[in-house]
PDB file of C-alpha atoms in Angstrom:
ATOM      1  CA  UNK A   1     130.746 121.922 196.657  1.00 64.00           C
ATOM      2  CA  UNK A   2     134.306 122.167 195.590  1.00 72.00           C
ATOM      3  CA  UNK A   3     134.301 125.572 195.424  1.00 90.00           C
ATOM      4  CA  UNK A   4     135.821 128.903 197.999  1.00 96.00           C
ATOM      5  CA  UNK A   5     133.056 131.949 197.481  1.00 97.00           C
ATOM      6  CA  UNK A   6     134.080 135.422 198.150  1.00 97.00           C
ATOM      7  CA  UNK A   7     131.733 138.449 198.333  1.00 97.00           C
ATOM      8  CA  UNK A   8     131.305 141.185 197.535  1.00 97.00           C
ATOM      9  CA  UNK A   9     133.084 141.195 194.162  1.00 96.00           C
ATOM     10  CA  UNK A  10     133.383 144.259 194.226  1.00 96.00           C
ATOM     11  CA  UNK A  11     133.988 147.412 196.839  1.00 96.00           C
ATOM     12  CA  UNK A  12     134.171 150.506 196.432  1.00 95.00           C
ATOM     13  CA  UNK A  13     135.659 152.219 199.714  1.00 92.00           C
ATOM     14  CA  UNK A  14     136.618 155.952 201.128  1.00 89.00           C
ATOM     15  CA  UNK A  15     139.945 155.818 204.157  1.00 88.00           C
ATOM     16  CA  UNK A  16     137.242 156.821 206.731  1.00 88.00           C
ATOM     17  CA  UNK A  17     134.694 153.293 206.437  1.00 88.00           C
ATOM     18  CA  UNK A  18     134.712 150.382 207.690  1.00 94.00           C
ATOM     19  CA  UNK A  19     133.927 146.829 205.340  1.00 95.00           C
ATOM     20  CA  UNK A  20     134.588 143.008 205.935  1.00 97.00           C
ATOM     21  CA  UNK A  21     135.352 140.876 203.030  1.00 98.00           C
ATOM     22  CA  UNK A  22     133.855 137.806 203.259  1.00 98.00           C
ATOM     23  CA  UNK A  23     135.191 134.096 202.232  1.00 98.00           C
ATOM     24  CA  UNK A  24     133.267 131.047 202.492  1.00 97.00           C
ATOM     25  CA  UNK A  25     134.662 127.085 201.857  1.00 96.00           C
ATOM     26  CA  UNK A  26     132.568 123.969 202.758  1.00 92.00           C
ATOM     27  CA  UNK A  27     135.207 121.758 201.870  1.00 93.00           C
ATOM     28  CA  UNK A  28     136.078 120.596 205.410  1.00 92.00           C
ATOM     29  CA  UNK A  29     139.758 122.162 204.918  1.00 94.00           C
ATOM     30  CA  UNK A  30     141.024 123.434 207.798  1.00 93.00           C
ATOM     31  CA  UNK A  31     143.790 125.653 206.535  1.00 93.00           C
ATOM     32  CA  UNK A  32     141.997 129.384 204.847  1.00 95.00           C
ATOM     33  CA  UNK A  33     144.512 132.382 203.828  1.00 95.00           C
ATOM     34  CA  UNK A  34     144.409 135.465 202.962  1.00 97.00           C
ATOM     35  CA  UNK A  35     146.164 136.942 199.752  1.00 96.00           C
ATOM     36  CA  UNK A  36     146.858 140.316 198.292  1.00 97.00           C
ATOM     37  CA  UNK A  37     147.460 140.618 194.618  1.00 95.00           C
ATOM     38  CA  UNK A  38     148.495 143.617 192.648  1.00 94.00           C
ATOM     39  CA  UNK A  39     147.950 144.163 189.228  1.00 89.00           C
ATOM     40  CA  UNK A  40     150.305 142.511 187.160  1.00 85.00           C
ATOM     41  CA  UNK A  41     152.157 141.003 190.474  1.00 90.00           C
ATOM     42  CA  UNK A  42     151.578 137.981 192.107  1.00 92.00           C
ATOM     43  CA  UNK A  43     149.919 137.019 194.782  1.00 94.00           C
ATOM     44  CA  UNK A  44     151.263 138.170 198.312  1.00 94.00           C
ATOM     45  CA  UNK A  45     150.438 135.748 201.494  1.00 93.00           C
ATOM     46  CA  UNK A  46     148.626 138.196 204.442  1.00 95.00           C
ATOM     47  CA  UNK A  47     147.491 135.633 206.675  1.00 94.00           C
ATOM     48  CA  UNK A  48     147.049 132.212 207.511  1.00 92.00           C
ATOM     49  CA  UNK A  49     144.156 130.027 209.611  1.00 93.00           C
ATOM     50  CA  UNK A  50     145.124 127.143 210.507  1.00 90.00           C
ATOM     51  CA  UNK A  51     142.620 124.964 212.722  1.00 91.00           C
ATOM     52  CA  UNK A  52     140.545 128.634 213.117  1.00 92.00           C
ATOM     53  CA  UNK A  53     143.734 129.570 214.787  1.00 92.00           C
ATOM     54  CA  UNK A  54     145.314 132.793 212.979  1.00 92.00           C
ATOM     55  CA  UNK A  55     149.509 130.583 212.536  1.00 88.00           C
ATOM     56  CA  UNK A  56     150.843 133.659 209.466  1.00 86.00           C
ATOM     57  CA  UNK A  57     150.410 137.460 210.084  1.00 87.00           C
ATOM     58  CA  UNK A  58     152.977 138.590 207.222  1.00 87.00           C
ATOM     59  CA  UNK A  59     153.456 141.326 208.556  1.00 87.00           C
ATOM     60  CA  UNK A  60     149.926 143.195 207.477  1.00 93.00           C
ATOM     61  CA  UNK A  61     148.774 146.419 208.813  1.00 94.00           C
ATOM     62  CA  UNK A  62     146.508 146.863 211.763  1.00 94.00           C
ATOM     63  CA  UNK A  63     144.284 148.208 209.402  1.00 95.00           C
ATOM     64  CA  UNK A  64     143.493 144.526 208.211  1.00 96.00           C
ATOM     65  CA  UNK A  65     142.285 142.288 211.034  1.00 96.00           C
ATOM     66  CA  UNK A  66     141.423 138.568 210.161  1.00 96.00           C
ATOM     67  CA  UNK A  67     138.749 136.984 211.851  1.00 96.00           C
ATOM     68  CA  UNK A  68     138.083 132.889 211.493  1.00 96.00           C
ATOM     69  CA  UNK A  69     134.350 132.317 213.085  1.00 94.00           C
ATOM     70  CA  UNK A  70     134.231 128.878 212.100  1.00 93.00           C
ATOM     71  CA  UNK A  71     135.948 126.147 210.280  1.00 90.00           C
ATOM     72  CA  UNK A  72     133.673 127.397 207.123  1.00 95.00           C
ATOM     73  CA  UNK A  73     133.849 131.300 207.284  1.00 97.00           C
ATOM     74  CA  UNK A  74     137.063 133.281 207.077  1.00 97.00           C
ATOM     75  CA  UNK A  75     136.626 137.148 207.311  1.00 98.00           C
ATOM     76  CA  UNK A  76     139.092 140.379 206.417  1.00 98.00           C
ATOM     77  CA  UNK A  77     137.954 143.694 208.415  1.00 97.00           C
ATOM     78  CA  UNK A  78     138.747 146.743 206.816  1.00 96.00           C
ATOM     79  CA  UNK A  79     139.718 150.087 208.532  1.00 94.00           C
ATOM     80  CA  UNK A  80     141.633 152.959 207.636  1.00 93.00           C
ATOM     81  CA  UNK A  81     142.801 152.029 204.385  1.00 93.00           C
ATOM     82  CA  UNK A  82     144.876 153.845 201.721  1.00 94.00           C
ATOM     83  CA  UNK A  83     144.446 154.363 198.313  1.00 95.00           C
ATOM     84  CA  UNK A  84     147.567 152.077 197.906  1.00 95.00           C
ATOM     85  CA  UNK A  85     145.704 148.957 199.467  1.00 96.00           C
ATOM     86  CA  UNK A  86     143.128 149.121 195.876  1.00 97.00           C
ATOM     87  CA  UNK A  87     144.317 145.388 195.301  1.00 97.00           C
ATOM     88  CA  UNK A  88     142.282 142.662 194.403  1.00 96.00           C
ATOM     89  CA  UNK A  89     141.917 139.970 197.979  1.00 97.00           C
ATOM     90  CA  UNK A  90     142.265 136.480 197.238  1.00 97.00           C
ATOM     91  CA  UNK A  91     140.876 133.842 199.717  1.00 97.00           C
ATOM     92  CA  UNK A  92     142.257 130.366 199.619  1.00 95.00           C
ATOM     93  CA  UNK A  93     141.960 127.174 201.464  1.00 95.00           C
ATOM     94  CA  UNK A  94     143.446 123.333 202.167  1.00 93.00           C
ATOM     95  CA  UNK A  95     143.469 120.460 203.591  1.00 91.00           C
ATOM     96  CA  UNK A  96     145.937 121.507 206.196  1.00 83.00           C
ATOM     97  CA  UNK A  97     148.119 124.449 206.551  1.00 75.00           C
ATOM     98  CA  UNK A  98     151.362 122.525 207.135  1.00 71.00           C
ATOM     99  CA  UNK A  99     151.364 120.043 203.893  1.00 73.00           C
ATOM    100  CA  UNK A 100     152.786 121.402 200.971  1.00 69.00           C
ATOM    101  CA  UNK A 101     151.498 118.472 198.984  1.00 70.00           C
ATOM    102  CA  UNK A 102     147.852 120.311 199.558  1.00 81.00           C
ATOM    103  CA  UNK A 103     146.293 121.740 196.557  1.00 86.00           C
ATOM    104  CA  UNK A 104     145.175 125.647 197.437  1.00 91.00           C
ATOM    105  CA  UNK A 105     141.732 126.101 196.224  1.00 93.00           C
ATOM    106  CA  UNK A 106     141.371 129.951 195.407  1.00 95.00           C
ATOM    107  CA  UNK A 107     138.367 132.161 195.414  1.00 96.00           C
ATOM    108  CA  UNK A 108     137.447 134.255 192.719  1.00 95.00           C
ATOM    109  CA  UNK A 109     138.346 137.220 194.838  1.00 96.00           C
ATOM    110  CA  UNK A 110     137.212 141.020 196.177  1.00 97.00           C
ATOM    111  CA  UNK A 111     138.504 143.617 194.113  1.00 96.00           C
ATOM    112  CA  UNK A 112     139.308 146.786 196.430  1.00 97.00           C
ATOM    113  CA  UNK A 113     139.203 150.056 195.374  1.00 96.00           C
ATOM    114  CA  UNK A 114     140.138 152.800 198.070  1.00 95.00           C
ATOM    115  CA  UNK A 115     139.286 155.779 197.194  1.00 92.00           C
TER     116      UNK A 115
ATOM    117  CA  UNK B   1     166.017 133.256 201.352  1.00 75.00           C
ATOM    118  CA  UNK B   2     163.390 131.993 199.445  1.00 83.00           C
ATOM    119  CA  UNK B   3     162.942 133.106 195.732  1.00 90.00           C
ATOM    120  CA  UNK B   4     160.700 131.682 192.535  1.00 95.00           C
ATOM    121  CA  UNK B   5     162.007 133.499 189.523  1.00 97.00           C
ATOM    122  CA  UNK B   6     160.139 134.072 186.223  1.00 97.00           C
ATOM    123  CA  UNK B   7     162.637 135.429 183.639  1.00 96.00           C
ATOM    124  CA  UNK B   8     159.875 136.116 180.850  1.00 96.00           C
ATOM    125  CA  UNK B   9     157.122 138.296 181.893  1.00 95.00           C
ATOM    126  CA  UNK B  10     155.159 138.174 178.350  1.00 97.00           C
ATOM    127  CA  UNK B  11     155.401 134.592 176.186  1.00 98.00           C
ATOM    128  CA  UNK B  12     153.902 134.800 172.772  1.00 97.00           C
ATOM    129  CA  UNK B  13     153.996 131.148 170.318  1.00 97.00           C
ATOM    130  CA  UNK B  14     151.747 130.936 167.511  1.00 97.00           C
ATOM    131  CA  UNK B  15     149.180 127.377 167.810  1.00 97.00           C
ATOM    132  CA  UNK B  16     151.050 123.799 167.628  1.00 97.00           C
ATOM    133  CA  UNK B  17     154.692 124.766 168.435  1.00 98.00           C
ATOM    134  CA  UNK B  18     156.102 123.915 171.323  1.00 97.00           C
ATOM    135  CA  UNK B  19     156.392 126.095 174.634  1.00 97.00           C
ATOM    136  CA  UNK B  20     158.250 126.325 177.507  1.00 97.00           C
ATOM    137  CA  UNK B  21     157.610 128.614 180.220  1.00 98.00           C
ATOM    138  CA  UNK B  22     161.010 129.238 182.525  1.00 98.00           C
ATOM    139  CA  UNK B  23     160.853 128.825 186.133  1.00 98.00           C
ATOM    140  CA  UNK B  24     164.511 128.969 188.620  1.00 97.00           C
ATOM    141  CA  UNK B  25     164.158 128.381 192.631  1.00 96.00           C
ATOM    142  CA  UNK B  26     166.449 129.582 195.076  1.00 93.00           C
ATOM    143  CA  UNK B  27     165.672 127.636 198.691  1.00 90.00           C
ATOM    144  CA  UNK B  28     167.638 126.032 201.000  1.00 86.00           C
ATOM    145  CA  UNK B  29     165.444 122.967 202.129  1.00 83.00           C
ATOM    146  CA  UNK B  30     163.943 120.405 199.466  1.00 84.00           C
ATOM    147  CA  UNK B  31     162.032 122.017 197.815  1.00 87.00           C
ATOM    148  CA  UNK B  32     158.077 121.331 196.692  1.00 89.00           C
ATOM    149  CA  UNK B  33     156.951 123.175 193.562  1.00 92.00           C
ATOM    150  CA  UNK B  34     153.897 124.156 191.347  1.00 94.00           C
ATOM    151  CA  UNK B  35     152.645 125.579 188.889  1.00 95.00           C
ATOM    152  CA  UNK B  36     149.364 127.566 188.915  1.00 95.00           C
ATOM    153  CA  UNK B  37     147.578 129.357 185.953  1.00 96.00           C
ATOM    154  CA  UNK B  38     145.223 131.797 186.079  1.00 94.00           C
ATOM    155  CA  UNK B  39     143.024 131.931 182.767  1.00 94.00           C
ATOM    156  CA  UNK B  40     141.528 135.219 182.377  1.00 90.00           C
ATOM    157  CA  UNK B  41     138.081 136.078 184.409  1.00 86.00           C
ATOM    158  CA  UNK B  42     138.490 133.270 185.890  1.00 90.00           C
ATOM    159  CA  UNK B  43     140.596 131.919 189.241  1.00 92.00           C
ATOM    160  CA  UNK B  44     144.081 131.198 190.125  1.00 94.00           C
ATOM    161  CA  UNK B  45     143.752 127.274 190.287  1.00 93.00           C
ATOM    162  CA  UNK B  46     146.745 124.769 190.773  1.00 92.00           C
ATOM    163  CA  UNK B  47     147.921 123.042 186.882  1.00 94.00           C
ATOM    164  CA  UNK B  48     150.343 120.651 188.255  1.00 91.00           C
ATOM    165  CA  UNK B  49     152.923 119.600 191.052  1.00 89.00           C
ATOM    166  CA  UNK B  50     156.136 118.438 190.603  1.00 85.00           C
ATOM    167  CA  UNK B  51     155.607 115.559 193.111  1.00 79.00           C
ATOM    168  CA  UNK B  52     153.050 114.287 191.413  1.00 77.00           C
ATOM    169  CA  UNK B  53     154.665 114.202 187.995  1.00 74.00           C
ATOM    170  CA  UNK B  54     151.552 114.237 186.194  1.00 78.00           C
ATOM    171  CA  UNK B  55     150.533 115.687 183.152  1.00 80.00           C
ATOM    172  CA  UNK B  56     147.883 118.027 183.312  1.00 85.00           C
ATOM    173  CA  UNK B  57     146.450 119.591 179.943  1.00 90.00           C
ATOM    174  CA  UNK B  58     149.456 118.197 177.989  1.00 91.00           C
ATOM    175  CA  UNK B  59     151.811 120.418 180.303  1.00 94.00           C
ATOM    176  CA  UNK B  60     154.979 118.880 182.109  1.00 94.00           C
ATOM    177  CA  UNK B  61     157.581 119.572 184.582  1.00 94.00           C
ATOM    178  CA  UNK B  62     160.386 118.819 185.985  1.00 89.00           C
ATOM    179  CA  UNK B  63     162.052 119.115 189.012  1.00 91.00           C
ATOM    180  CA  UNK B  64     165.978 119.554 187.891  1.00 92.00           C
ATOM    181  CA  UNK B  65     167.776 120.365 191.541  1.00 91.00           C
ATOM    182  CA  UNK B  66     171.097 120.433 189.466  1.00 92.00           C
ATOM    183  CA  UNK B  67     169.728 123.671 187.846  1.00 94.00           C
ATOM    184  CA  UNK B  68     167.327 124.609 190.469  1.00 95.00           C
ATOM    185  CA  UNK B  69     164.595 125.221 187.854  1.00 96.00           C
ATOM    186  CA  UNK B  70     160.857 123.700 187.152  1.00 96.00           C
ATOM    187  CA  UNK B  71     160.366 124.591 183.942  1.00 97.00           C
ATOM    188  CA  UNK B  72     156.678 124.395 182.140  1.00 96.00           C
ATOM    189  CA  UNK B  73     156.365 122.373 178.383  1.00 96.00           C
ATOM    190  CA  UNK B  74     154.210 121.369 176.289  1.00 96.00           C
ATOM    191  CA  UNK B  75     155.061 120.311 172.589  1.00 96.00           C
ATOM    192  CA  UNK B  76     152.093 121.532 171.352  1.00 97.00           C
ATOM    193  CA  UNK B  77     150.204 124.790 172.417  1.00 97.00           C
ATOM    194  CA  UNK B  78     146.750 125.522 171.946  1.00 97.00           C
ATOM    195  CA  UNK B  79     144.567 128.803 171.775  1.00 97.00           C
ATOM    196  CA  UNK B  80     143.230 128.074 175.201  1.00 96.00           C
ATOM    197  CA  UNK B  81     146.644 127.906 176.631  1.00 97.00           C
ATOM    198  CA  UNK B  82     146.475 131.416 176.749  1.00 98.00           C
ATOM    199  CA  UNK B  83     146.604 132.863 180.239  1.00 97.00           C
ATOM    200  CA  UNK B  84     148.964 134.490 183.220  1.00 96.00           C
ATOM    201  CA  UNK B  85     150.993 131.224 184.601  1.00 97.00           C
ATOM    202  CA  UNK B  86     152.772 131.461 187.673  1.00 97.00           C
ATOM    203  CA  UNK B  87     155.302 128.904 189.319  1.00 97.00           C
ATOM    204  CA  UNK B  88     155.271 128.577 192.852  1.00 95.00           C
ATOM    205  CA  UNK B  89     157.551 127.449 196.000  1.00 93.00           C
ATOM    206  CA  UNK B  90     156.421 125.874 199.020  1.00 88.00           C
ATOM    207  CA  UNK B  91     159.225 127.466 201.411  1.00 84.00           C
ATOM    208  CA  UNK B  92     159.559 126.775 205.131  1.00 77.00           C
ATOM    209  CA  UNK B  93     161.097 130.107 206.952  1.00 68.00           C
ATOM    210  CA  UNK B  94     160.752 131.841 210.254  1.00 64.00           C
ATOM    211  CA  UNK B  95     158.688 129.275 211.732  1.00 64.00           C
ATOM    212  CA  UNK B  96     155.782 128.770 208.734  1.00 71.00           C
ATOM    213  CA  UNK B  97     155.373 127.304 205.899  1.00 78.00           C
ATOM    214  CA  UNK B  98     153.649 129.089 203.060  1.00 85.00           C
ATOM    215  CA  UNK B  99     153.657 129.228 198.955  1.00 89.00           C
ATOM    216  CA  UNK B 100     156.052 131.949 197.354  1.00 91.00           C
ATOM    217  CA  UNK B 101     154.743 132.915 193.922  1.00 94.00           C
ATOM    218  CA  UNK B 102     156.812 134.358 190.781  1.00 96.00           C
ATOM    219  CA  UNK B 103     156.130 137.099 189.576  1.00 95.00           C
ATOM    220  CA  UNK B 104     154.246 135.420 186.557  1.00 96.00           C
ATOM    221  CA  UNK B 105     154.271 134.833 182.722  1.00 97.00           C
ATOM    222  CA  UNK B 106     151.590 135.374 180.418  1.00 97.00           C
ATOM    223  CA  UNK B 107     151.481 132.742 177.529  1.00 98.00           C
ATOM    224  CA  UNK B 108     149.684 134.409 174.428  1.00 98.00           C
ATOM    225  CA  UNK B 109     148.591 131.395 171.921  1.00 98.00           C
ATOM    226  CA  UNK B 110     148.595 133.000 168.412  1.00 96.00           C
ATOM    227  CA  UNK B 111     146.251 131.295 165.496  1.00 94.00           C
TER     228      UNK B 111
END
């Protein structure tokens, strides 16, 4: 299995809702990433997990809460989001977080709309 | 500070014409550079990286440290090359390493 999968594909939520995005890979990768991509903009890194530990938090607001239950799964818990948080949320994985030579494999993304 | 600049938001060429997507970078360390591509309704994927010195789908890119550039080239564009192309730099700073993406160039190859 050489794919990163993400669920759901689309999510619409109100500002008071709590929801979670899920990401899964079975390539044995030890690094997993969350990116945010606004329309017509490049992906922006949010979080990096390396060996199931949070290694990078790019000053993301606390209404986004990542979780890595095991080496294959990555969640992003959402609570009290704002309309400006509407975006495509991409998950990626790579063999190792610290090696530039490791290819990052991206999932298809979850399109999030906050009303 | 690390930065990737893709000066062209949009680039349009005819099938069979040469194409060059420009990428310039700013980085104080030794750069590791990549080109990622996103075809319509498909996921973002790696096209090529400078350390591999490979040609993928007819595309090549040469790192020019003097000009701090990593332009993507193809001698004869095909319609299926139409996509969004992102140049990316692997950067270390502030205790972290990460990919920094340029703003992207949308390539359209016309029949």
